[in-house]
CSV table of C-alpha atoms in Angstrom, one decimal:
chain,number,residue,atom,x,y,z
A,23,UNK,CA,42.1,-113.7,-43.0
A,24,UNK,CA,41.7,-115.4,-39.7
A,25,UNK,CA,39.3,-114.1,-37.0
A,26,UNK,CA,41.1,-114.6,-33.7
A,27,UNK,CA,38.1,-114.1,-31.5
A,28,UNK,CA,37.7,-117.9,-31.3
A,29,UNK,CA,40.9,-118.5,-29.5
A,30,UNK,CA,42.1,-117.2,-26.1
A,31,UNK,CA,45.6,-116.6,-27.4
A,32,UNK,CA,44.6,-114.4,-30.4
A,33,UNK,CA,41.6,-112.5,-29.1
A,34,UNK,CA,40.3,-109.4,-30.8
A,35,UNK,CA,42.5,-109.5,-33.9
A,36,UNK,CA,42.9,-110.7,-37.4
A,37,UNK,CA,45.8,-112.5,-39.1
A,38,UNK,CA,46.6,-112.6,-42.8
A,39,UNK,CA,49.4,-114.6,-44.4
A,40,UNK,CA,50.8,-115.0,-47.9
A,41,UNK,CA,51.7,-118.4,-49.3
A,42,UNK,CA,54.1,-117.8,-52.2
A,43,UNK,CA,56.4,-115.2,-50.6
A,44,UNK,CA,56.1,-115.9,-46.9
A,45,UNK,CA,55.1,-112.9,-44.9
A,46,UNK,CA,52.3,-112.3,-42.5
A,47,UNK,CA,50.6,-109.6,-40.5
A,48,UNK,CA,48.4,-109.7,-37.4
A,49,UNK,CA,46.3,-106.7,-36.4
A,50,UNK,CA,44.8,-105.8,-33.1
A,51,UNK,CA,41.6,-103.8,-32.5
A,52,UNK,CA,43.6,-100.6,-32.0
A,53,UNK,CA,45.2,-101.0,-35.4
A,54,UNK,CA,48.6,-102.1,-34.1
A,55,UNK,CA,50.4,-104.4,-36.5
A,56,UNK,CA,52.7,-107.3,-35.9
A,57,UNK,CA,54.5,-108.0,-39.2
A,58,UNK,CA,56.8,-110.9,-39.8
A,59,UNK,CA,58.8,-112.1,-42.8
A,60,UNK,CA,60.2,-115.5,-43.6
A,61,UNK,CA,58.8,-119.0,-43.5
A,62,UNK,CA,59.6,-119.9,-39.9
A,63,UNK,CA,58.4,-116.6,-38.4
A,64,UNK,CA,55.2,-116.5,-40.3
A,65,UNK,CA,53.7,-119.9,-39.7
A,66,UNK,CA,50.8,-119.0,-37.3
A,67,UNK,CA,52.6,-117.1,-34.6
A,68,UNK,CA,49.8,-117.6,-32.1
A,69,UNK,CA,49.1,-120.9,-30.3
A,70,UNK,CA,45.7,-122.3,-31.4
A,71,UNK,CA,45.5,-120.3,-34.6
A,72,UNK,CA,46.4,-123.3,-36.7
A,73,UNK,CA,43.1,-124.9,-35.7
A,74,UNK,CA,41.0,-122.0,-37.1
A,75,UNK,CA,39.6,-122.6,-40.6
A,76,UNK,CA,41.4,-120.6,-43.3
A,77,UNK,CA,40.0,-119.0,-46.5
A,78,UNK,CA,41.2,-117.4,-49.7
A,79,UNK,CA,39.6,-114.1,-50.5
A,80,UNK,CA,39.2,-113.9,-54.3
A,81,UNK,CA,39.8,-110.7,-56.3
A,82,UNK,CA,36.9,-108.3,-56.0
A,83,UNK,CA,35.6,-109.9,-52.9
A,84,UNK,CA,35.1,-108.4,-49.4
A,85,UNK,CA,34.6,-109.9,-46.0
A,86,UNK,CA,33.7,-108.4,-42.7
A,87,UNK,CA,34.6,-110.3,-39.6
A,88,UNK,CA,33.6,-108.7,-36.3
A,89,UNK,CA,35.1,-105.2,-36.3
A,90,UNK,CA,37.4,-105.8,-39.3
A,91,UNK,CA,36.8,-105.6,-43.0
A,92,UNK,CA,39.1,-107.0,-45.8
A,93,UNK,CA,38.9,-106.3,-49.5
A,94,UNK,CA,40.8,-108.2,-52.2
A,95,UNK,CA,42.0,-106.5,-55.4
A,96,UNK,CA,44.8,-107.1,-57.9
A,97,UNK,CA,47.0,-104.8,-55.8
A,98,UNK,CA,46.6,-107.1,-52.8
A,99,UNK,CA,44.4,-107.6,-49.7
A,100,UNK,CA,43.6,-104.5,-47.6
A,101,UNK,CA,42.2,-105.1,-44.1
A,102,UNK,CA,41.1,-102.3,-41.7
A,103,UNK,CA,39.6,-101.8,-38.3
A,104,UNK,CA,36.2,-100.5,-39.5
A,105,UNK,CA,35.9,-97.8,-36.8
A,106,UNK,CA,39.3,-96.2,-37.2
A,107,UNK,CA,40.3,-97.1,-40.8
A,108,UNK,CA,43.7,-98.2,-39.6
A,109,UNK,CA,45.0,-101.3,-41.3
A,110,UNK,CA,47.3,-102.9,-43.8
A,111,UNK,CA,47.8,-103.9,-47.4
A,112,UNK,CA,49.5,-107.3,-48.0
A,113,UNK,CA,50.7,-108.4,-51.4
A,114,UNK,CA,53.6,-110.0,-53.2
A,115,UNK,CA,55.8,-106.9,-52.5
A,116,UNK,CA,55.2,-107.0,-48.7
A,117,UNK,CA,53.1,-105.4,-46.1
A,118,UNK,CA,52.2,-101.7,-45.9
A,119,UNK,CA,50.3,-99.8,-43.2
A,120,UNK,CA,47.2,-98.0,-44.4
A,121,UNK,CA,44.8,-95.4,-42.9
A,122,UNK,CA,45.2,-92.6,-40.5
């Protein structure tokens, strides 16, 4: 998960990307998702994002960054906008919208 609040080009959002099966998702504060598939399309779609430190969220772990919360489980990583509950699940099968 990348917190985009540190770059002007990716403000107020998060970005999550798989490694083995390339697909990625970016989520804005209103819960809107930008989903991409394929190696070329998913390599940091926002200028400046490649400079932000990355992390791997281990199974059973949770992280809150600003107004977003992500949980890692064997089913994948679920990230939501805390206030609305809107978000996504990313795993080896793909990306699915979650929440209201």
